[in-house]
């Protein structure tokens, strides 16, 4: 099947092909540039030291508006949407009646009654009708929006001369409607790289012009177009989870992946609240980071053993040339989650020793995304 046969298409396909991508991978029904002709590790190095431009239009965006928008979202999501001010965003989750994760989302509040919901490969759109029915709310997928993500320590320097927005004072998880290179956009501070970065939401008709303008403006700064292989490396280095790959059990709770902070049990009832209350403190496993004593990435899904007993799985993996370590995001029983715990990872080439370590692996204090001056401002 050709990439042209997929139901969703990025306006940037021709740019990706010109950069060496075969567009032979897809996500959410859209072809994605898994690789370019450039080396993924060199792309990673440039993202860590300069800036890389990703096309993350494969994300799905749902626009939600109306008098009952906040109430609807609060009935569906685990966090309290009323606490998100216009111009800010927050990560949340959706669980089923058993308290099991079925999607993770990023909620952007554009106004008192206007929201945008960004999600990946989960079930948000499948369950939406359950919550919109009987409420004065409109919810619709936005298949026109394109999302360009500029990540790296020089991202601000590249973009700020080309927008009237005071980009330097836009804090993490804040966003605003403005123009960029004369095109109407929404600019958000965030990303999936563990670096300072900005996400540009634009119309499909403007995506190529904005991509080209960012690449041209970034030339003096050493910008690179960055592939999804690079995105996976930087997000694992940053200890950032990816639904559903880091939640392989279909009955995983937020408590078991360290997402406690997305659950507000003090707000009025929401779907799965009673189940989450009942399952709190009964975690079968804990989200951990592993340093694996190996010179390559292990295969995701590798089984973990302790004293000959199978105890967990490695879910997301990468080899980080930046850190010179083989890394894994894994699930282990709570009694084996202490830092320094030694386990064995089973691979085709034999059992490898691994140790539980602090995450994120890269920038453990998250100073790149949360500078000290912003925390104290």
PDB file of N, CA and C in Angstrom, residues 26-117:
ATOM      1  N   UNK A  26       3.243   4.825   9.396  1.00  0.00           N
ATOM      2  CA  UNK A  26       2.041   5.630   9.596  1.00  0.00           C
ATOM      3  C   UNK A  26       1.677   5.656  11.070  1.00  0.00           C
ATOM      4  N   UNK A  27       0.938   6.686  11.435  1.00  0.00           N
ATOM      5  CA  UNK A  27       0.410   6.818  12.795  1.00  0.00           C
ATOM      6  C   UNK A  27      -0.917   7.539  12.714  1.00  0.00           C
ATOM      7  N   UNK A  28      -1.925   6.967  13.339  1.00  0.00           N
ATOM      8  CA  UNK A  28      -3.259   7.557  13.306  1.00  0.00           C
ATOM      9  C   UNK A  28      -3.760   7.759  11.874  1.00  0.00           C
ATOM     10  N   UNK A  29      -3.386   6.839  10.982  1.00  0.00           N
ATOM     11  CA  UNK A  29      -3.867   6.923   9.616  1.00  0.00           C
ATOM     12  C   UNK A  29      -3.169   7.952   8.762  1.00  0.00           C
ATOM     13  N   UNK A  30      -2.024   8.474   9.218  1.00  0.00           N
ATOM     14  CA  UNK A  30      -1.274   9.478   8.457  1.00  0.00           C
ATOM     15  C   UNK A  30       0.157   8.988   8.225  1.00  0.00           C
ATOM     16  N   UNK A  31       0.699   9.142   7.019  1.00  0.00           N
ATOM     17  CA  UNK A  31       2.110   8.791   6.817  1.00  0.00           C
ATOM     18  C   UNK A  31       3.001   9.725   7.631  1.00  0.00           C
ATOM     19  N   UNK A  32       4.055   9.167   8.224  1.00  0.00           N
ATOM     20  CA  UNK A  32       4.977   9.969   9.023  1.00  0.00           C
ATOM     21  C   UNK A  32       6.407   9.723   8.553  1.00  0.00           C
ATOM     22  N   UNK A  33       7.274  10.722   8.669  1.00  0.00           N
ATOM     23  CA  UNK A  33       8.680  10.561   8.272  1.00  0.00           C
ATOM     24  C   UNK A  33       9.473   9.852   9.374  1.00  0.00           C
ATOM     25  N   UNK A  34       9.389   8.543   9.399  1.00  0.00           N
ATOM     26  CA  UNK A  34      10.096   7.793  10.437  1.00  0.00           C
ATOM     27  C   UNK A  34      11.597   8.042  10.363  1.00  0.00           C
ATOM     28  N   UNK A  35      12.122   8.129   9.135  1.00  0.00           N
ATOM     29  CA  UNK A  35      13.545   8.407   8.937  1.00  0.00           C
ATOM     30  C   UNK A  35      13.707   9.417   7.809  1.00  0.00           C
ATOM     31  N   UNK A  36      14.835  10.112   7.838  1.00  0.00           N
ATOM     32  CA  UNK A  36      15.297  10.933   6.725  1.00  0.00           C
ATOM     33  C   UNK A  36      16.640  10.371   6.252  1.00  0.00           C
ATOM     34  N   UNK A  37      17.214  10.984   5.262  1.00  0.00           N
ATOM     35  CA  UNK A  37      18.538  10.535   4.809  1.00  0.00           C
ATOM     36  C   UNK A  37      19.622  10.932   5.799  1.00  0.00           C
ATOM     37  N   UNK A  38      19.331  11.874   6.686  1.00  0.00           N
ATOM     38  CA  UNK A  38      20.276  12.244   7.738  1.00  0.00           C
ATOM     39  C   UNK A  38      20.274  11.179   8.831  1.00  0.00           C
ATOM     40  N   UNK A  39      21.340  11.143   9.610  1.00  0.00           N
ATOM     41  CA  UNK A  39      21.479  10.152  10.681  1.00  0.00           C
ATOM     42  C   UNK A  39      20.651  10.583  11.892  1.00  0.00           C
ATOM     43  N   UNK A  40      19.872   9.663  12.439  1.00  0.00           N
ATOM     44  CA  UNK A  40      18.978  10.003  13.554  1.00  0.00           C
ATOM     45  C   UNK A  40      19.754  10.476  14.770  1.00  0.00           C
ATOM     46  N   UNK A  41      20.968   9.952  14.960  1.00  0.00           N
ATOM     47  CA  UNK A  41      21.760  10.374  16.120  1.00  0.00           C
ATOM     48  C   UNK A  41      22.326  11.778  15.915  1.00  0.00           C
ATOM     49  N   UNK A  42      22.634  12.115  14.668  1.00  0.00           N
ATOM     50  CA  UNK A  42      23.082  13.482  14.405  1.00  0.00           C
ATOM     51  C   UNK A  42      21.915  14.450  14.565  1.00  0.00           C
ATOM     52  N   UNK A  43      20.728  14.027  14.126  1.00  0.00           N
ATOM     53  CA  UNK A  43      19.541  14.844  14.361  1.00  0.00           C
ATOM     54  C   UNK A  43      19.343  15.075  15.856  1.00  0.00           C
ATOM     55  N   UNK A  44      19.507  14.013  16.635  1.00  0.00           N
ATOM     56  CA  UNK A  44      19.344  14.122  18.091  1.00  0.00           C
ATOM     57  C   UNK A  44      20.345  15.097  18.679  1.00  0.00           C
ATOM     58  N   UNK A  45      21.582  15.001  18.239  1.00  0.00           N
ATOM     59  CA  UNK A  45      22.619  15.907  18.737  1.00  0.00           C
ATOM     60  C   UNK A  45      22.256  17.356  18.431  1.00  0.00           C
ATOM     61  N   UNK A  46      21.703  17.607  17.244  1.00  0.00           N
ATOM     62  CA  UNK A  46      21.343  18.978  16.880  1.00  0.00           C
ATOM     63  C   UNK A  46      20.139  19.455  17.690  1.00  0.00           C
ATOM     64  N   UNK A  47      19.162  18.580  17.938  1.00  0.00           N
ATOM     65  CA  UNK A  47      18.037  18.951  18.795  1.00  0.00           C
ATOM     66  C   UNK A  47      18.529  19.307  20.196  1.00  0.00           C
ATOM     67  N   UNK A  48      19.519  18.584  20.691  1.00  0.00           N
ATOM     68  CA  UNK A  48      20.034  18.824  22.042  1.00  0.00           C
ATOM     69  C   UNK A  48      20.909  20.086  22.126  1.00  0.00           C
ATOM     70  N   UNK A  49      21.510  20.489  21.012  1.00  0.00           N
ATOM     71  CA  UNK A  49      22.456  21.612  21.065  1.00  0.00           C
ATOM     72  C   UNK A  49      21.996  22.835  20.280  1.00  0.00           C
ATOM     73  N   UNK A  50      21.129  22.630  19.289  1.00  0.00           N
ATOM     74  CA  UNK A  50      20.647  23.742  18.463  1.00  0.00           C
ATOM     75  C   UNK A  50      19.123  23.681  18.366  1.00  0.00           C
ATOM     76  N   UNK A  51      18.598  23.158  17.262  1.00  0.00           N
ATOM     77  CA  UNK A  51      17.140  23.031  17.146  1.00  0.00           C
ATOM     78  C   UNK A  51      16.791  22.098  15.999  1.00  0.00           C
ATOM     79  N   UNK A  52      15.729  21.333  16.182  1.00  0.00           N
ATOM     80  CA  UNK A  52      15.223  20.444  15.146  1.00  0.00           C
ATOM     81  C   UNK A  52      13.741  20.683  14.939  1.00  0.00           C
ATOM     82  N   UNK A  53      13.294  20.570  13.679  1.00  0.00           N
ATOM     83  CA  UNK A  53      11.898  20.802  13.330  1.00  0.00           C
ATOM     84  C   UNK A  53      11.225  19.468  13.013  1.00  0.00           C
ATOM     85  N   UNK A  54      10.180  19.153  13.766  1.00  0.00           N
ATOM     86  CA  UNK A  54       9.411  17.924  13.601  1.00  0.00           C
ATOM     87  C   UNK A  54       8.043  18.255  13.008  1.00  0.00           C
ATOM     88  N   UNK A  55       7.532  17.351  12.181  1.00  0.00           N
ATOM     89  CA  UNK A  55       6.140  17.405  11.752  1.00  0.00           C
ATOM     90  C   UNK A  55       5.372  16.395  12.595  1.00  0.00           C
ATOM     91  N   UNK A  56       4.539  16.887  13.522  1.00  0.00           N
ATOM     92  CA  UNK A  56       3.769  15.999  14.403  1.00  0.00           C
ATOM     93  C   UNK A  56       2.275  16.113  14.111  1.00  0.00           C
ATOM     94  N   UNK A  57       1.966  16.375  12.842  1.00  0.00           N
ATOM     95  CA  UNK A  57       0.574  16.486  12.429  1.00  0.00           C
ATOM     96  C   UNK A  57      -0.169  15.168  12.601  1.00  0.00           C
ATOM     97  N   UNK A  58       0.549  14.075  12.768  1.00  0.00           N
ATOM     98  CA  UNK A  58      -0.088  12.785  13.036  1.00  0.00           C
ATOM     99  C   UNK A  58      -0.913  12.767  14.305  1.00  0.00           C
ATOM    100  N   UNK A  59      -0.657  13.699  15.225  1.00  0.00           N
ATOM    101  CA  UNK A  59      -1.550  13.857  16.374  1.00  0.00           C
ATOM    102  C   UNK A  59      -2.957  14.182  15.895  1.00  0.00           C
ATOM    103  N   UNK A  60      -3.938  13.830  16.696  1.00  0.00           N
ATOM    104  CA  UNK A  60      -5.326  14.182  16.368  1.00  0.00           C
ATOM    105  C   UNK A  60      -5.761  15.357  17.242  1.00  0.00           C
ATOM    106  N   UNK A  61      -6.473  16.285  16.640  1.00  0.00           N
ATOM    107  CA  UNK A  61      -6.998  17.448  17.362  1.00  0.00           C
ATOM    108  C   UNK A  61      -8.523  17.430  17.298  1.00  0.00           C
ATOM    109  N   UNK A  62      -9.148  17.576  18.454  1.00  0.00           N
ATOM    110  CA  UNK A  62     -10.601  17.672  18.543  1.00  0.00           C
ATOM    111  C   UNK A  62     -10.945  19.025  19.157  1.00  0.00           C
ATOM    112  N   UNK A  63     -11.754  19.809  18.457  1.00  0.00           N
ATOM    113  CA  UNK A  63     -12.207  21.099  18.975  1.00  0.00           C
ATOM    114  C   UNK A  63     -13.499  20.895  19.762  1.00  0.00           C
ATOM    115  N   UNK A  64     -13.527  21.435  20.963  1.00  0.00           N
ATOM    116  CA  UNK A  64     -14.691  21.298  21.838  1.00  0.00           C
ATOM    117  C   UNK A  64     -15.114  22.697  22.277  1.00  0.00           C
ATOM    118  N   UNK A  65     -16.400  23.014  22.091  1.00  0.00           N
ATOM    119  CA  UNK A  65     -16.869  24.350  22.478  1.00  0.00           C
ATOM    120  C   UNK A  65     -18.331  24.283  22.881  1.00  0.00           C
ATOM    121  N   UNK A  66     -18.790  25.348  23.516  1.00  0.00           N
ATOM    122  CA  UNK A  66     -20.181  25.444  23.912  1.00  0.00           C
ATOM    123  C   UNK A  66     -20.351  25.650  25.398  1.00  0.00           C
ATOM    124  N   UNK A  67     -21.582  26.008  25.830  1.00  0.00           N
ATOM    125  CA  UNK A  67     -21.842  26.282  27.250  1.00  0.00           C
ATOM    126  C   UNK A  67     -21.494  25.116  28.174  1.00  0.00           C
ATOM    127  N   UNK A  68     -21.622  23.875  27.679  1.00  0.00           N
ATOM    128  CA  UNK A  68     -21.372  22.707  28.527  1.00  0.00           C
ATOM    129  C   UNK A  68     -20.000  22.078  28.281  1.00  0.00           C
ATOM    130  N   UNK A  69     -19.119  22.783  27.568  1.00  0.00           N
ATOM    131  CA  UNK A  69     -17.832  22.189  27.200  1.00  0.00           C
ATOM    132  C   UNK A  69     -17.025  21.796  28.433  1.00  0.00           C
ATOM    133  N   UNK A  70     -16.927  22.700  29.405  1.00  0.00           N
ATOM    134  CA  UNK A  70     -16.137  22.402  30.603  1.00  0.00           C
ATOM    135  C   UNK A  70     -16.732  21.229  31.375  1.00  0.00           C
ATOM    136  N   UNK A  71     -18.051  21.223  31.537  1.00  0.00           N
ATOM    137  CA  UNK A  71     -18.710  20.140  32.276  1.00  0.00           C
ATOM    138  C   UNK A  71     -18.531  18.804  31.562  1.00  0.00           C
ATOM    139  N   UNK A  72     -18.627  18.826  30.240  1.00  0.00           N
ATOM    140  CA  UNK A  72     -18.445  17.599  29.475  1.00  0.00           C
ATOM    141  C   UNK A  72     -17.040  17.040  29.645  1.00  0.00           C
ATOM    142  N   UNK A  73     -16.045  17.908  29.526  1.00  0.00           N
ATOM    143  CA  UNK A  73     -14.665  17.461  29.663  1.00  0.00           C
ATOM    144  C   UNK A  73     -14.383  16.972  31.083  1.00  0.00           C
ATOM    145  N   UNK A  74     -14.980  17.637  32.064  1.00  0.00           N
ATOM    146  CA  UNK A  74     -14.766  17.188  33.441  1.00  0.00           C
ATOM    147  C   UNK A  74     -15.402  15.829  33.707  1.00  0.00           C
ATOM    148  N   UNK A  75     -16.473  15.510  33.002  1.00  0.00           N
ATOM    149  CA  UNK A  75     -17.084  14.197  33.163  1.00  0.00           C
ATOM    150  C   UNK A  75     -16.250  13.103  32.502  1.00  0.00           C
ATOM    151  N   UNK A  76     -15.462  13.478  31.500  1.00  0.00           N
ATOM    152  CA  UNK A  76     -14.700  12.504  30.720  1.00  0.00           C
ATOM    153  C   UNK A  76     -13.262  12.334  31.206  1.00  0.00           C
ATOM    154  N   UNK A  77     -12.637  13.421  31.661  1.00  0.00           N
ATOM    155  CA  UNK A  77     -11.212  13.423  31.986  1.00  0.00           C
ATOM    156  C   UNK A  77     -10.964  13.239  33.472  1.00  0.00           C
ATOM    157  N   UNK A  78      -9.761  12.772  33.812  1.00  0.00           N
ATOM    158  CA  UNK A  78      -9.421  12.516  35.211  1.00  0.00           C
ATOM    159  C   UNK A  78      -9.031  13.786  35.962  1.00  0.00           C
ATOM    160  N   UNK A  79      -8.596  14.824  35.250  1.00  0.00           N
ATOM    161  CA  UNK A  79      -8.184  16.063  35.913  1.00  0.00           C
ATOM    162  C   UNK A  79      -9.326  17.066  35.918  1.00  0.00           C
ATOM    163  N   UNK A  80      -9.175  18.155  36.657  1.00  0.00           N
ATOM    164  CA  UNK A  80     -10.211  19.176  36.782  1.00  0.00           C
ATOM    165  C   UNK A  80      -9.946  20.285  35.766  1.00  0.00           C
ATOM    166  N   UNK A  81     -10.727  20.280  34.698  1.00  0.00           N
ATOM    167  CA  UNK A  81     -10.537  21.233  33.611  1.00  0.00           C
ATOM    168  C   UNK A  81     -10.822  22.659  34.068  1.00  0.00           C
ATOM    169  N   UNK A  82     -11.646  22.832  35.097  1.00  0.00           N
ATOM    170  CA  UNK A  82     -11.974  24.182  35.572  1.00  0.00           C
ATOM    171  C   UNK A  82     -10.738  24.908  36.095  1.00  0.00           C
ATOM    172  N   UNK A  83      -9.686  24.158  36.397  1.00  0.00           N
ATOM    173  CA  UNK A  83      -8.455  24.766  36.922  1.00  0.00           C
ATOM    174  C   UNK A  83      -7.517  25.248  35.811  1.00  0.00           C
ATOM    175  N   UNK A  84      -7.874  24.989  34.549  1.00  0.00           N
ATOM    176  CA  UNK A  84      -7.054  25.434  33.423  1.00  0.00           C
ATOM    177  C   UNK A  84      -7.561  26.797  32.962  1.00  0.00           C
ATOM    178  N   UNK A  85      -6.738  27.799  33.049  1.00  0.00           N
ATOM    179  CA  UNK A  85      -7.126  29.145  32.627  1.00  0.00           C
ATOM    180  C   UNK A  85      -6.986  29.283  31.119  1.00  0.00           C
ATOM    181  N   UNK A  86      -7.760  30.163  30.476  1.00  0.00           N
ATOM    182  CA  UNK A  86      -7.559  30.411  29.047  1.00  0.00           C
ATOM    183  C   UNK A  86      -6.106  30.777  28.762  1.00  0.00           C
ATOM    184  N   UNK A  87      -5.566  30.201  27.687  1.00  0.00           N
ATOM    185  CA  UNK A  87      -4.171  30.428  27.344  1.00  0.00           C
ATOM    186  C   UNK A  87      -3.222  29.442  27.978  1.00  0.00           C
ATOM    187  N   UNK A  88      -3.765  28.482  28.714  1.00  0.00           N
ATOM    188  CA  UNK A  88      -2.929  27.459  29.330  1.00  0.00           C
ATOM    189  C   UNK A  88      -3.400  26.073  28.882  1.00  0.00           C
ATOM    190  N   UNK A  89      -2.572  25.078  29.138  1.00  0.00           N
ATOM    191  CA  UNK A  89      -2.910  23.706  28.778  1.00  0.00           C
ATOM    192  C   UNK A  89      -2.461  22.775  29.890  1.00  0.00           C
ATOM    193  N   UNK A  90      -2.952  21.545  29.841  1.00  0.00           N
ATOM    194  CA  UNK A  90      -2.593  20.564  30.869  1.00  0.00           C
ATOM    195  C   UNK A  90      -2.750  19.161  30.303  1.00  0.00           C
ATOM    196  N   UNK A  91      -1.922  18.262  30.789  1.00  0.00           N
ATOM    197  CA  UNK A  91      -2.030  16.853  30.430  1.00  0.00           C
ATOM    198  C   UNK A  91      -3.107  16.209  31.295  1.00  0.00           C
ATOM    199  N   UNK A  92      -3.911  15.349  30.679  1.00  0.00           N
ATOM    200  CA  UNK A  92      -4.926  14.621  31.418  1.00  0.00           C
ATOM    201  C   UNK A  92      -5.035  13.211  30.842  1.00  0.00           C
ATOM    202  N   UNK A  93      -5.953  12.432  31.409  1.00  0.00           N
ATOM    203  CA  UNK A  93      -6.159  11.060  30.959  1.00  0.00           C
ATOM    204  C   UNK A  93      -7.645  10.746  30.887  1.00  0.00           C
ATOM    205  N   UNK A  94      -7.957   9.707  30.132  1.00  0.00           N
ATOM    206  CA  UNK A  94      -9.308   9.151  30.085  1.00  0.00           C
ATOM    207  C   UNK A  94      -9.208   7.702  30.547  1.00  0.00           C
ATOM    208  N   UNK A  95     -10.087   7.320  31.479  1.00  0.00           N
ATOM    209  CA  UNK A  95     -10.131   5.929  31.934  1.00  0.00           C
ATOM    210  C   UNK A  95     -11.532   5.379  31.674  1.00  0.00           C
ATOM    211  N   UNK A  96     -11.630   4.050  31.675  1.00  0.00           N
ATOM    212  CA  UNK A  96     -12.947   3.435  31.534  1.00  0.00           C
ATOM    213  C   UNK A  96     -13.580   3.245  32.907  1.00  0.00           C
ATOM    214  N   UNK A  97     -14.698   2.552  32.956  1.00  0.00           N
ATOM    215  CA  UNK A  97     -15.406   2.366  34.227  1.00  0.00           C
ATOM    216  C   UNK A  97     -14.589   1.575  35.243  1.00  0.00           C
ATOM    217  N   UNK A  98     -13.577   0.830  34.757  1.00  0.00           N
ATOM    218  CA  UNK A  98     -12.720   0.051  35.653  1.00  0.00           C
ATOM    219  C   UNK A  98     -11.485   0.823  36.097  1.00  0.00           C
ATOM    220  N   UNK A  99     -11.384   2.100  35.680  1.00  0.00           N
ATOM    221  CA  UNK A  99     -10.223   2.910  36.045  1.00  0.00           C
ATOM    222  C   UNK A  99      -9.000   2.634  35.198  1.00  0.00           C
ATOM    223  N   UNK A 100      -9.191   1.945  34.065  1.00  0.00           N
ATOM    224  CA  UNK A 100      -8.073   1.595  33.187  1.00  0.00           C
ATOM    225  C   UNK A 100      -7.881   2.663  32.118  1.00  0.00           C
ATOM    226  N   UNK A 101      -6.629   3.005  31.832  1.00  0.00           N
ATOM    227  CA  UNK A 101      -6.314   4.036  30.857  1.00  0.00           C
ATOM    228  C   UNK A 101      -6.747   3.633  29.452  1.00  0.00           C
ATOM    229  N   UNK A 102      -7.473   4.547  28.773  1.00  0.00           N
ATOM    230  CA  UNK A 102      -7.812   4.308  27.375  1.00  0.00           C
ATOM    231  C   UNK A 102      -7.295   5.427  26.465  1.00  0.00           C
ATOM    232  N   UNK A 103      -6.763   6.502  27.038  1.00  0.00           N
ATOM    233  CA  UNK A 103      -6.132   7.553  26.235  1.00  0.00           C
ATOM    234  C   UNK A 103      -5.470   8.555  27.171  1.00  0.00           C
ATOM    235  N   UNK A 104      -4.431   9.214  26.654  1.00  0.00           N
ATOM    236  CA  UNK A 104      -3.911  10.394  27.342  1.00  0.00           C
ATOM    237  C   UNK A 104      -4.057  11.563  26.388  1.00  0.00           C
ATOM    238  N   UNK A 105      -4.299  12.739  26.931  1.00  0.00           N
ATOM    239  CA  UNK A 105      -4.622  13.902  26.109  1.00  0.00           C
ATOM    240  C   UNK A 105      -3.896  15.134  26.643  1.00  0.00           C
ATOM    241  N   UNK A 106      -3.798  16.124  25.783  1.00  0.00           N
ATOM    242  CA  UNK A 106      -3.326  17.448  26.185  1.00  0.00           C
ATOM    243  C   UNK A 106      -4.470  18.411  25.901  1.00  0.00           C
ATOM    244  N   UNK A 107      -4.945  19.091  26.947  1.00  0.00           N
ATOM    245  CA  UNK A 107      -6.103  19.986  26.856  1.00  0.00           C
ATOM    246  C   UNK A 107      -5.613  21.421  26.759  1.00  0.00           C
ATOM    247  N   UNK A 108      -5.945  22.083  25.651  1.00  0.00           N
ATOM    248  CA  UNK A 108      -5.650  23.503  25.481  1.00  0.00           C
ATOM    249  C   UNK A 108      -6.949  24.282  25.711  1.00  0.00           C
ATOM    250  N   UNK A 109      -6.898  25.255  26.611  1.00  0.00           N
ATOM    251  CA  UNK A 109      -8.085  26.096  26.814  1.00  0.00           C
ATOM    252  C   UNK A 109      -7.865  27.414  26.085  1.00  0.00           C
ATOM    253  N   UNK A 110      -8.704  27.654  25.069  1.00  0.00           N
ATOM    254  CA  UNK A 110      -8.581  28.877  24.280  1.00  0.00           C
ATOM    255  C   UNK A 110      -9.468  29.996  24.789  1.00  0.00           C
ATOM    256  N   UNK A 111     -10.505  29.654  25.561  1.00  0.00           N
ATOM    257  CA  UNK A 111     -11.424  30.660  26.083  1.00  0.00           C
ATOM    258  C   UNK A 111     -12.335  30.018  27.106  1.00  0.00           C
ATOM    259  N   UNK A 112     -13.284  30.772  27.668  1.00  0.00           N
ATOM    260  CA  UNK A 112     -14.173  30.217  28.696  1.00  0.00           C
ATOM    261  C   UNK A 112     -14.915  28.970  28.227  1.00  0.00           C
ATOM    262  N   UNK A 113     -15.262  28.930  26.933  1.00  0.00           N
ATOM    263  CA  UNK A 113     -16.050  27.813  26.416  1.00  0.00           C
ATOM    264  C   UNK A 113     -15.372  27.117  25.234  1.00  0.00           C
ATOM    265  N   UNK A 114     -14.107  27.383  25.006  1.00  0.00           N
ATOM    266  CA  UNK A 114     -13.410  26.849  23.836  1.00  0.00           C
ATOM    267  C   UNK A 114     -12.173  26.072  24.258  1.00  0.00           C
ATOM    268  N   UNK A 115     -12.084  24.847  23.759  1.00  0.00           N
ATOM    269  CA  UNK A 115     -10.968  23.963  24.069  1.00  0.00           C
ATOM    270  C   UNK A 115     -10.492  23.261  22.801  1.00  0.00           C
ATOM    271  N   UNK A 116      -9.224  22.863  22.823  1.00  0.00           N
ATOM    272  CA  UNK A 116      -8.689  21.938  21.822  1.00  0.00           C
ATOM    273  C   UNK A 116      -8.096  20.754  22.578  1.00  0.00           C
ATOM    274  N   UNK A 117      -8.394  19.556  22.110  1.00  0.00           N
ATOM    275  CA  UNK A 117      -7.885  18.343  22.749  1.00  0.00           C
ATOM    276  C   UNK A 117      -6.956  17.652  21.771  1.00  0.00           C
TER     277      UNK A 117
END
